[in-house]
């Protein structure tokens, strides 16, 4: 058993693996189709380029929001492109501009806090050689002896 942060290394060349990824996973099984890592990365870069080009051009099928149904880009006319609201705000949280500005700040602060927490998990894994769950369970078992 490897630690959680070492599991991907088994699939990379020079680390004991064969450098191939069994990339295609369906909910009930793992389909055996080993692909070289460079091919997988290349295909993903090309697909992301196509998706982002498609999005930037403003073309595409209608979106869908529960309770609203299908909508087109006309729903976003006059809205802030970074925080559009409209059909993407089914709870109506963006109707009051003051509350909406406060929610934007809270979103940024929560995102930054989450990034720092993830960085903390990574440092913890490097220092202790174990994952966060293993460290937490040892701390719960002996709070004063394992900090």
CSV table of N, CA and C in Angstrom, one decimal:
chain,number,residue,atom,x,y,z
A,1,UNK,N,0.8,-1.2,0.0
A,1,UNK,CA,0.0,0.0,0.0
A,1,UNK,C,0.8,1.3,0.0
A,2,UNK,N,0.6,2.0,-1.1
A,2,UNK,CA,1.3,3.3,-1.2
A,2,UNK,C,0.4,4.4,-0.5
A,3,UNK,N,1.0,5.5,-0.2
A,3,UNK,CA,0.2,6.6,0.3
A,3,UNK,C,-0.5,7.2,-0.8
A,4,UNK,N,-1.6,7.9,-0.5
A,4,UNK,CA,-2.5,8.4,-1.6
A,4,UNK,C,-1.8,9.3,-2.6
A,5,UNK,N,-0.7,10.1,-2.1
A,5,UNK,CA,-0.1,11.0,-3.0
A,5,UNK,C,1.0,10.3,-3.9
A,6,UNK,N,1.2,9.0,-3.7
A,6,UNK,CA,2.2,8.2,-4.4
A,6,UNK,C,1.5,7.3,-5.5
A,7,UNK,N,0.2,7.2,-5.4
A,7,UNK,CA,-0.5,6.2,-6.3
A,7,UNK,C,-0.3,6.5,-7.8
A,8,UNK,N,-0.3,7.8,-8.2
A,8,UNK,CA,-0.1,8.1,-9.6
A,8,UNK,C,1.2,7.8,-10.1
A,9,UNK,N,2.2,7.8,-9.3
A,9,UNK,CA,3.6,7.6,-9.7
A,9,UNK,C,3.8,6.1,-10.2
A,10,UNK,N,3.0,5.2,-9.9
A,10,UNK,CA,3.1,3.8,-10.3
A,10,UNK,C,2.9,3.7,-11.8
A,11,UNK,N,2.1,4.7,-12.4
A,11,UNK,CA,1.8,4.6,-13.8
A,11,UNK,C,2.8,5.4,-14.7
A,12,UNK,N,3.8,6.1,-14.1
A,12,UNK,CA,4.7,6.9,-14.8
A,12,UNK,C,6.0,6.2,-15.1
A,13,UNK,N,6.7,6.5,-16.2
A,13,UNK,CA,7.9,5.8,-16.6
A,13,UNK,C,9.0,6.0,-15.6
A,14,UNK,N,9.8,5.0,-15.3
A,14,UNK,CA,11.0,5.2,-14.4
A,14,UNK,C,10.6,5.1,-13.0
A,15,UNK,N,9.4,4.9,-12.6
A,15,UNK,CA,9.0,4.8,-11.2
A,15,UNK,C,8.4,3.4,-10.9
A,16,UNK,N,8.7,2.4,-11.7
A,16,UNK,CA,8.2,1.1,-11.4
A,16,UNK,C,7.0,0.7,-12.2
A,17,UNK,N,6.4,1.7,-12.9
A,17,UNK,CA,5.3,1.4,-13.7
A,17,UNK,C,5.7,1.2,-15.1
A,18,UNK,N,4.8,1.1,-16.0
A,18,UNK,CA,5.1,0.9,-17.4
A,18,UNK,C,4.8,2.1,-18.3
A,19,UNK,N,4.4,3.2,-17.6
A,19,UNK,CA,4.2,4.5,-18.3
A,19,UNK,C,2.9,4.5,-19.1
A,20,UNK,N,2.0,3.6,-18.8
A,20,UNK,CA,0.7,3.6,-19.5
A,20,UNK,C,-0.4,3.8,-18.5
A,21,UNK,N,-1.5,4.4,-19.0
A,21,UNK,CA,-2.7,4.7,-18.2
A,21,UNK,C,-3.8,3.9,-18.7
A,22,UNK,N,-4.5,3.2,-17.8
A,22,UNK,CA,-5.8,2.6,-18.1
A,22,UNK,C,-6.8,3.8,-17.9
A,23,UNK,N,-7.1,4.5,-19.0
A,23,UNK,CA,-7.7,5.8,-18.8
A,23,UNK,C,-9.2,5.7,-18.8
A,24,UNK,N,-9.8,4.8,-19.5
A,24,UNK,CA,-11.2,4.7,-19.7
A,24,UNK,C,-11.9,3.9,-18.6
A,25,UNK,N,-12.6,4.6,-17.8
A,25,UNK,CA,-13.3,3.9,-16.6
A,25,UNK,C,-14.8,4.1,-16.8
A,26,UNK,N,-15.5,3.0,-16.7
A,26,UNK,CA,-17.0,3.1,-16.7
A,26,UNK,C,-17.4,2.7,-15.3
A,27,UNK,N,-18.6,3.1,-14.9
A,27,UNK,CA,-19.0,2.9,-13.5
A,27,UNK,C,-18.9,1.4,-13.0
A,28,UNK,N,-19.1,0.4,-13.9
A,28,UNK,CA,-19.1,-0.9,-13.4
A,28,UNK,C,-17.8,-1.7,-13.6
A,29,UNK,N,-16.9,-1.1,-14.3
A,29,UNK,CA,-15.6,-1.9,-14.6
A,29,UNK,C,-14.5,-1.0,-15.1
A,30,UNK,N,-13.3,-1.5,-15.2
A,30,UNK,CA,-12.2,-0.7,-15.8
A,30,UNK,C,-11.9,-1.4,-17.1
A,31,UNK,N,-12.1,-0.6,-18.2
A,31,UNK,CA,-11.8,-1.2,-19.5
A,31,UNK,C,-10.3,-1.1,-19.7
A,32,UNK,N,-9.8,-2.3,-20.1
A,32,UNK,CA,-8.3,-2.4,-20.3
A,32,UNK,C,-7.9,-1.8,-21.7
A,33,UNK,N,-7.5,-0.5,-21.6
A,33,UNK,CA,-7.0,0.1,-22.8
A,33,UNK,C,-5.9,1.0,-22.5
A,34,UNK,N,-4.7,0.4,-22.2
A,34,UNK,CA,-3.6,1.2,-21.8
A,34,UNK,C,-3.1,2.2,-22.9
A,35,UNK,N,-3.0,3.5,-22.5
A,35,UNK,CA,-2.5,4.5,-23.4
A,35,UNK,C,-1.3,5.2,-22.8
A,36,UNK,N,-0.3,5.6,-23.7
A,36,UNK,CA,0.8,6.3,-23.2
A,36,UNK,C,0.4,7.7,-22.6
A,37,UNK,N,1.0,8.1,-21.5
A,37,UNK,CA,0.7,9.3,-20.8
A,37,UNK,C,0.8,10.5,-21.8
A,38,UNK,N,1.8,10.6,-22.6
A,38,UNK,CA,1.9,11.7,-23.5
A,38,UNK,C,0.8,11.8,-24.5
A,39,UNK,N,0.2,10.7,-24.9
A,39,UNK,CA,-1.0,10.7,-25.8
A,39,UNK,C,-2.2,11.2,-25.1
A,40,UNK,N,-2.4,10.8,-23.8
A,40,UNK,CA,-3.5,11.2,-23.0
A,40,UNK,C,-3.4,12.7,-22.8
A,41,UNK,N,-2.2,13.2,-22.4
A,41,UNK,CA,-2.1,14.6,-22.2
A,41,UNK,C,-2.3,15.4,-23.4
A,42,UNK,N,-1.8,15.0,-24.6
A,42,UNK,CA,-2.0,15.7,-25.8
A,42,UNK,C,-3.4,15.8,-26.3
A,43,UNK,N,-4.1,14.7,-26.1
A,43,UNK,CA,-5.6,14.7,-26.5
A,43,UNK,C,-6.3,15.6,-25.6
A,44,UNK,N,-6.0,15.6,-24.3
A,44,UNK,CA,-6.7,16.5,-23.4
A,44,UNK,C,-6.4,18.0,-23.7
A,45,UNK,N,-5.2,18.3,-24.0
A,45,UNK,CA,-4.9,19.7,-24.4
A,45,UNK,C,-5.6,20.1,-25.7
A,46,UNK,N,-5.7,19.3,-26.7
A,46,UNK,CA,-6.4,19.6,-27.9
A,46,UNK,C,-7.9,19.7,-27.6
A,47,UNK,N,-8.5,18.8,-26.8
A,47,UNK,CA,-9.9,19.0,-26.5
A,47,UNK,C,-10.2,20.2,-25.7
A,48,UNK,N,-9.4,20.6,-24.7
A,48,UNK,CA,-9.6,21.8,-24.0
A,48,UNK,C,-9.5,23.0,-24.9
A,49,UNK,N,-8.6,23.0,-25.8
A,49,UNK,CA,-8.4,24.1,-26.8
A,49,UNK,C,-9.7,24.3,-27.6
A,50,UNK,N,-10.2,23.2,-28.1
A,50,UNK,CA,-11.5,23.2,-28.9
A,50,UNK,C,-12.6,23.7,-28.1
A,51,UNK,N,-12.8,23.3,-26.8
A,51,UNK,CA,-13.9,23.7,-26.0
A,51,UNK,C,-13.8,25.2,-25.7
A,52,UNK,N,-12.6,25.7,-25.3
A,52,UNK,CA,-12.4,27.1,-25.0
A,52,UNK,C,-12.6,28.0,-26.2
A,53,UNK,N,-12.1,27.5,-27.4
A,53,UNK,CA,-12.3,28.3,-28.6
A,53,UNK,C,-13.8,28.4,-28.9
A,54,UNK,N,-14.5,27.3,-28.7
A,54,UNK,CA,-16.0,27.2,-28.9
A,54,UNK,C,-16.7,28.2,-28.0
A,55,UNK,N,-16.3,28.2,-26.7
A,55,UNK,CA,-16.9,29.1,-25.7
A,55,UNK,C,-16.6,30.5,-26.0
A,56,UNK,N,-15.3,30.8,-26.4
A,56,UNK,CA,-14.9,32.2,-26.6
A,56,UNK,C,-15.6,32.8,-27.8
A,57,UNK,N,-16.0,32.0,-28.8
A,57,UNK,CA,-16.7,32.4,-30.0
A,57,UNK,C,-18.1,32.8,-29.7
A,58,UNK,N,-18.6,32.3,-28.6
A,58,UNK,CA,-20.0,32.6,-28.2
A,58,UNK,C,-21.0,31.8,-29.0
A,59,UNK,N,-20.6,30.7,-29.5
A,59,UNK,CA,-21.5,29.8,-30.3
A,59,UNK,C,-21.8,28.6,-29.5
A,60,UNK,N,-22.8,27.9,-29.8
A,60,UNK,CA,-23.1,26.7,-29.1
A,60,UNK,C,-24.5,26.4,-28.8
A,61,UNK,N,-24.8,25.3,-28.3
A,61,UNK,CA,-26.2,25.0,-28.0
A,61,UNK,C,-26.7,25.7,-26.7
A,62,UNK,N,-28.0,25.7,-26.6
A,62,UNK,CA,-28.6,26.4,-25.4
A,62,UNK,C,-28.1,25.7,-24.1
A,63,UNK,N,-28.0,26.5,-23.1
A,63,UNK,CA,-27.7,25.9,-21.8
A,63,UNK,C,-29.0,25.4,-21.1
A,64,UNK,N,-28.9,24.8,-19.9
A,64,UNK,CA,-30.0,24.3,-19.2
A,64,UNK,C,-29.9,24.6,-17.7
A,65,UNK,N,-30.9,25.1,-17.1
A,65,UNK,CA,-30.9,25.4,-15.7
A,65,UNK,C,-32.2,24.8,-15.1
A,66,UNK,N,-32.1,24.0,-14.0
A,66,UNK,CA,-33.3,23.5,-13.4
A,66,UNK,C,-34.3,24.6,-13.0
A,67,UNK,N,-35.5,24.4,-13.3
A,67,UNK,CA,-36.5,25.4,-12.9
A,67,UNK,C,-36.7,26.4,-14.0
A,68,UNK,N,-35.7,26.7,-14.8
A,68,UNK,CA,-35.8,27.6,-15.9
A,68,UNK,C,-35.9,26.9,-17.2
A,69,UNK,N,-35.3,25.8,-17.4
A,69,UNK,CA,-35.3,25.1,-18.7
A,69,UNK,C,-34.1,25.5,-19.5
A,70,UNK,N,-34.3,25.4,-20.8
A,70,UNK,CA,-33.2,25.8,-21.7
A,70,UNK,C,-33.2,27.3,-21.9
A,71,UNK,N,-32.0,27.9,-22.0
A,71,UNK,CA,-31.8,29.3,-22.2
A,71,UNK,C,-30.7,29.5,-23.2
A,72,UNK,N,-30.7,30.7,-23.8
A,72,UNK,CA,-29.7,31.1,-24.8
A,72,UNK,C,-28.8,32.2,-24.2
A,73,UNK,N,-27.8,32.6,-25.0
A,73,UNK,CA,-27.0,33.7,-24.5
A,73,UNK,C,-27.7,35.0,-24.3
A,74,UNK,N,-28.9,35.2,-24.9
A,74,UNK,CA,-29.6,36.4,-24.8
A,74,UNK,C,-30.0,36.7,-23.3
A,75,UNK,N,-30.1,35.6,-22.5
A,75,UNK,CA,-30.4,35.7,-21.1
A,75,UNK,C,-29.3,36.5,-20.3
A,76,UNK,N,-28.1,36.6,-20.9
A,76,UNK,CA,-27.0,37.2,-20.2
A,76,UNK,C,-26.7,38.6,-20.7
A,77,UNK,N,-27.5,39.2,-21.5
A,77,UNK,CA,-27.3,40.5,-22.0
A,77,UNK,C,-27.4,41.5,-20.9
A,78,UNK,N,-26.3,42.3,-20.8
A,78,UNK,CA,-26.3,43.4,-19.8
A,78,UNK,C,-25.8,42.9,-18.4
A,79,UNK,N,-25.5,41.6,-18.3
A,79,UNK,CA,-25.0,41.1,-17.0
A,79,UNK,C,-23.5,41.1,-17.0
A,80,UNK,N,-22.9,41.1,-15.8
A,80,UNK,CA,-21.5,41.0,-15.6
A,80,UNK,C,-20.9,39.7,-16.1
A,81,UNK,N,-20.0,39.7,-17.1
A,81,UNK,CA,-19.5,38.4,-17.6
A,81,UNK,C,-18.8,37.5,-16.6
A,82,UNK,N,-18.3,38.0,-15.5
A,82,UNK,CA,-17.6,37.2,-14.5
A,82,UNK,C,-18.6,36.6,-13.5
A,83,UNK,N,-19.6,37.4,-13.2
A,83,UNK,CA,-20.7,36.9,-12.3
A,83,UNK,C,-22.0,37.1,-12.9
A,84,UNK,N,-22.4,36.3,-13.9
A,84,UNK,CA,-23.5,36.6,-14.7
A,84,UNK,C,-24.9,36.6,-14.0
A,85,UNK,N,-25.1,35.7,-13.0
A,85,UNK,CA,-26.4,35.6,-12.4
A,85,UNK,C,-27.4,35.1,-13.4
A,86,UNK,N,-28.6,35.7,-13.6
A,86,UNK,CA,-29.6,35.2,-14.5
A,86,UNK,C,-29.9,33.8,-14.3
A,87,UNK,N,-29.9,32.9,-15.3
A,87,UNK,CA,-30.2,31.5,-15.2
A,87,UNK,C,-29.2,30.7,-14.3
A,88,UNK,N,-28.1,31.3,-14.0
A,88,UNK,CA,-27.1,30.6,-13.2
A,88,UNK,C,-27.3,31.0,-11.7
A,89,UNK,N,-28.3,31.7,-11.4
A,89,UNK,CA,-28.6,32.1,-10.0
A,89,UNK,C,-30.1,31.7,-9.7
A,90,UNK,N,-30.3,30.4,-9.6
A,90,UNK,CA,-31.7,30.0,-9.4
A,90,UNK,C,-32.3,30.4,-8.0
A,91,UNK,N,-31.5,30.7,-7.0
A,91,UNK,CA,-32.0,31.1,-5.7
A,91,UNK,C,-32.2,32.6,-5.6
A,92,UNK,N,-31.8,33.4,-6.6
A,92,UNK,CA,-32.0,34.8,-6.6
A,92,UNK,C,-31.1,35.5,-5.6
A,93,UNK,N,-29.9,35.0,-5.4
A,93,UNK,CA,-28.9,35.6,-4.5
A,93,UNK,C,-28.3,36.9,-5.0
A,94,UNK,N,-28.4,37.1,-6.3
A,94,UNK,CA,-27.8,38.3,-6.9
A,94,UNK,C,-28.7,39.4,-7.2
A,95,UNK,N,-29.9,39.4,-6.6
A,95,UNK,CA,-30.9,40.4,-6.9
A,95,UNK,C,-30.6,41.7,-6.2
A,96,UNK,N,-30.1,41.7,-5.0
A,96,UNK,CA,-29.7,42.9,-4.2
A,96,UNK,C,-28.2,43.1,-4.5
A,97,UNK,N,-27.8,44.3,-5.1
A,97,UNK,CA,-26.4,44.5,-5.4
A,97,UNK,C,-25.5,44.5,-4.2
A,98,UNK,N,-25.9,45.0,-3.1
A,98,UNK,CA,-25.0,45.1,-1.9
A,98,UNK,C,-24.7,43.7,-1.4
A,99,UNK,N,-25.8,42.9,-1.3
A,99,UNK,CA,-25.6,41.5,-0.9
A,99,UNK,C,-24.7,40.7,-1.9
A,100,UNK,N,-25.0,41.0,-3.2
A,100,UNK,CA,-24.2,40.3,-4.2
A,100,UNK,C,-22.7,40.7,-4.2
A,101,UNK,N,-22.4,41.9,-3.9
A,101,UNK,CA,-21.0,42.3,-3.8
A,101,UNK,C,-20.4,41.6,-2.6
A,102,UNK,N,-21.1,41.5,-1.5
A,102,UNK,CA,-20.6,40.8,-0.3
A,102,UNK,C,-20.4,39.3,-0.6
A,103,UNK,N,-21.3,38.7,-1.3
A,103,UNK,CA,-21.2,37.3,-1.7
A,103,UNK,C,-20.0,37.0,-2.6
A,104,UNK,N,-19.6,38.0,-3.5
A,104,UNK,CA,-18.5,37.8,-4.3
A,104,UNK,C,-17.2,37.8,-3.5
A,105,UNK,N,-17.1,38.7,-2.5
A,105,UNK,CA,-16.0,38.7,-1.6
A,105,UNK,C,-15.9,37.4,-0.8
A,106,UNK,N,-17.0,37.0,-0.3
A,106,UNK,CA,-17.0,35.7,0.5
A,106,UNK,C,-16.6,34.5,-0.4
A,107,UNK,N,-17.0,34.5,-1.7
A,107,UNK,CA,-16.6,33.5,-2.6
A,107,UNK,C,-15.1,33.5,-2.8
A,108,UNK,N,-14.5,34.6,-2.9
A,108,UNK,CA,-13.0,34.7,-3.1
A,108,UNK,C,-12.3,34.3,-1.8
A,109,UNK,N,-12.8,34.7,-0.7
A,109,UNK,CA,-12.1,34.3,0.6
A,109,UNK,C,-12.2,32.8,0.8
A,110,UNK,N,-13.4,32.3,0.5
A,110,UNK,CA,-13.6,30.8,0.7
A,110,UNK,C,-12.7,30.0,-0.2
A,111,UNK,N,-12.6,30.5,-1.5
A,111,UNK,CA,-11.7,29.9,-2.4
A,111,UNK,C,-10.2,29.9,-2.0
A,112,UNK,N,-9.8,31.0,-1.5
A,112,UNK,CA,-8.4,31.2,-1.0
A,112,UNK,C,-8.2,30.3,0.2
A,113,UNK,N,-9.1,30.2,1.1
A,113,UNK,CA,-9.0,29.4,2.2
A,113,UNK,C,-8.9,27.9,1.8
A,114,UNK,N,-9.7,27.5,0.8
A,114,UNK,CA,-9.7,26.1,0.4
A,114,UNK,C,-8.3,25.8,-0.3
A,115,UNK,N,-7.8,26.8,-1.0
A,115,UNK,CA,-6.4,26.5,-1.6
A,115,UNK,C,-5.4,26.4,-0.5
A,116,UNK,N,-5.4,27.2,0.5
A,116,UNK,CA,-4.5,27.1,1.6
A,116,UNK,C,-4.6,25.7,2.3
A,117,UNK,N,-5.9,25.3,2.5
A,117,UNK,CA,-6.1,24.0,3.2
A,117,UNK,C,-5.5,22.9,2.3
A,118,UNK,N,-5.7,22.9,1.0
A,118,UNK,CA,-5.1,21.9,0.1
A,118,UNK,C,-3.6,21.9,0.2
A,119,UNK,N,-3.0,23.1,0.2
A,119,UNK,CA,-1.6,23.2,0.4
A,119,UNK,C,-1.1,22.6,1.7
A,120,UNK,N,-1.9,22.9,2.8
A,120,UNK,CA,-1.6,22.3,4.1
A,120,UNK,C,-1.6,20.7,4.0
A,121,UNK,N,-2.6,20.2,3.3
A,121,UNK,CA,-2.7,18.7,3.1
A,121,UNK,C,-1.4,18.2,2.5
A,122,UNK,N,-1.0,18.9,1.4
A,122,UNK,CA,0.2,18.5,0.7
A,122,UNK,C,1.5,18.6,1.6
A,123,UNK,N,1.7,19.7,2.3
A,123,UNK,CA,2.8,19.8,3.2
A,123,UNK,C,2.8,18.7,4.3
A,124,UNK,N,1.6,18.4,4.8
A,124,UNK,CA,1.4,17.4,5.9
A,124,UNK,C,1.8,16.0,5.3
A,125,UNK,N,1.4,15.8,4.1
A,125,UNK,CA,1.8,14.5,3.5
A,125,UNK,C,3.3,14.3,3.3
A,126,UNK,N,3.9,15.4,2.9
A,126,UNK,CA,5.4,15.4,2.7
A,126,UNK,C,6.1,15.2,4.0
A,127,UNK,N,5.7,15.9,5.1
A,127,UNK,CA,6.3,15.9,6.4
A,127,UNK,C,6.1,14.6,7.1
A,128,UNK,N,4.9,14.1,7.1
A,128,UNK,CA,4.6,12.9,7.9
A,128,UNK,C,4.6,11.6,7.1
A,129,UNK,N,4.6,11.7,5.7
A,129,UNK,CA,4.6,10.5,4.9
A,129,UNK,C,3.2,9.8,4.9
A,130,UNK,N,2.2,10.4,5.4
A,130,UNK,CA,0.9,9.8,5.5
A,130,UNK,C,-0.1,10.9,5.0
A,131,UNK,N,-1.3,10.4,4.6
A,131,UNK,CA,-2.4,11.3,4.2
A,131,UNK,C,-3.1,11.9,5.3
A,132,UNK,N,-4.0,12.9,5.0
A,132,UNK,CA,-4.7,13.6,6.1
A,132,UNK,C,-5.6,12.7,6.9
A,133,UNK,N,-6.3,11.7,6.3
A,133,UNK,CA,-7.1,10.9,7.1
A,133,UNK,C,-6.3,10.1,8.1
A,134,UNK,N,-5.2,9.5,7.7
A,134,UNK,CA,-4.4,8.7,8.7
A,134,UNK,C,-3.9,9.6,9.8
A,135,UNK,N,-3.5,10.8,9.5
A,135,UNK,CA,-3.0,11.8,10.6
A,135,UNK,C,-4.2,12.1,11.5
A,136,UNK,N,-5.3,12.4,10.9
A,136,UNK,CA,-6.5,12.7,11.8
A,136,UNK,C,-6.9,11.6,12.7
A,137,UNK,N,-6.9,10.4,12.1
A,137,UNK,CA,-7.3,9.2,13.0
A,137,UNK,C,-6.3,9.0,14.1
A,138,UNK,N,-5.0,9.2,13.8
A,138,UNK,CA,-4.0,9.0,14.9
A,138,UNK,C,-4.2,10.2,16.0
A,139,UNK,N,-4.5,11.3,15.5
A,139,UNK,CA,-4.7,12.5,16.4
A,139,UNK,C,-5.9,12.2,17.3
A,140,UNK,N,-7.0,11.7,16.7
A,140,UNK,CA,-8.2,11.4,17.5
A,140,UNK,C,-8.0,10.3,18.5
A,141,UNK,N,-7.1,9.3,18.2
A,141,UNK,CA,-6.8,8.2,19.1
A,141,UNK,C,-6.0,8.7,20.2
A,142,UNK,N,-5.1,9.7,20.0
A,142,UNK,CA,-4.2,10.2,21.0
A,142,UNK,C,-3.9,11.7,20.8
A,143,UNK,N,-4.9,12.5,21.3
A,143,UNK,CA,-4.9,14.0,21.0
A,143,UNK,C,-3.6,14.7,21.5
A,144,UNK,N,-3.1,14.3,22.7
A,144,UNK,CA,-2.0,15.0,23.2
A,144,UNK,C,-0.6,14.4,22.8
A,145,UNK,N,-0.6,13.2,22.4
A,145,UNK,CA,0.6,12.5,22.0
A,145,UNK,C,0.9,12.6,20.5
A,146,UNK,N,-0.1,12.9,19.7
A,146,UNK,CA,0.1,12.9,18.2
A,146,UNK,C,-0.5,14.2,17.7
A,147,UNK,N,0.3,15.2,17.6
A,147,UNK,CA,-0.1,16.5,17.1
A,147,UNK,C,0.5,16.8,15.8
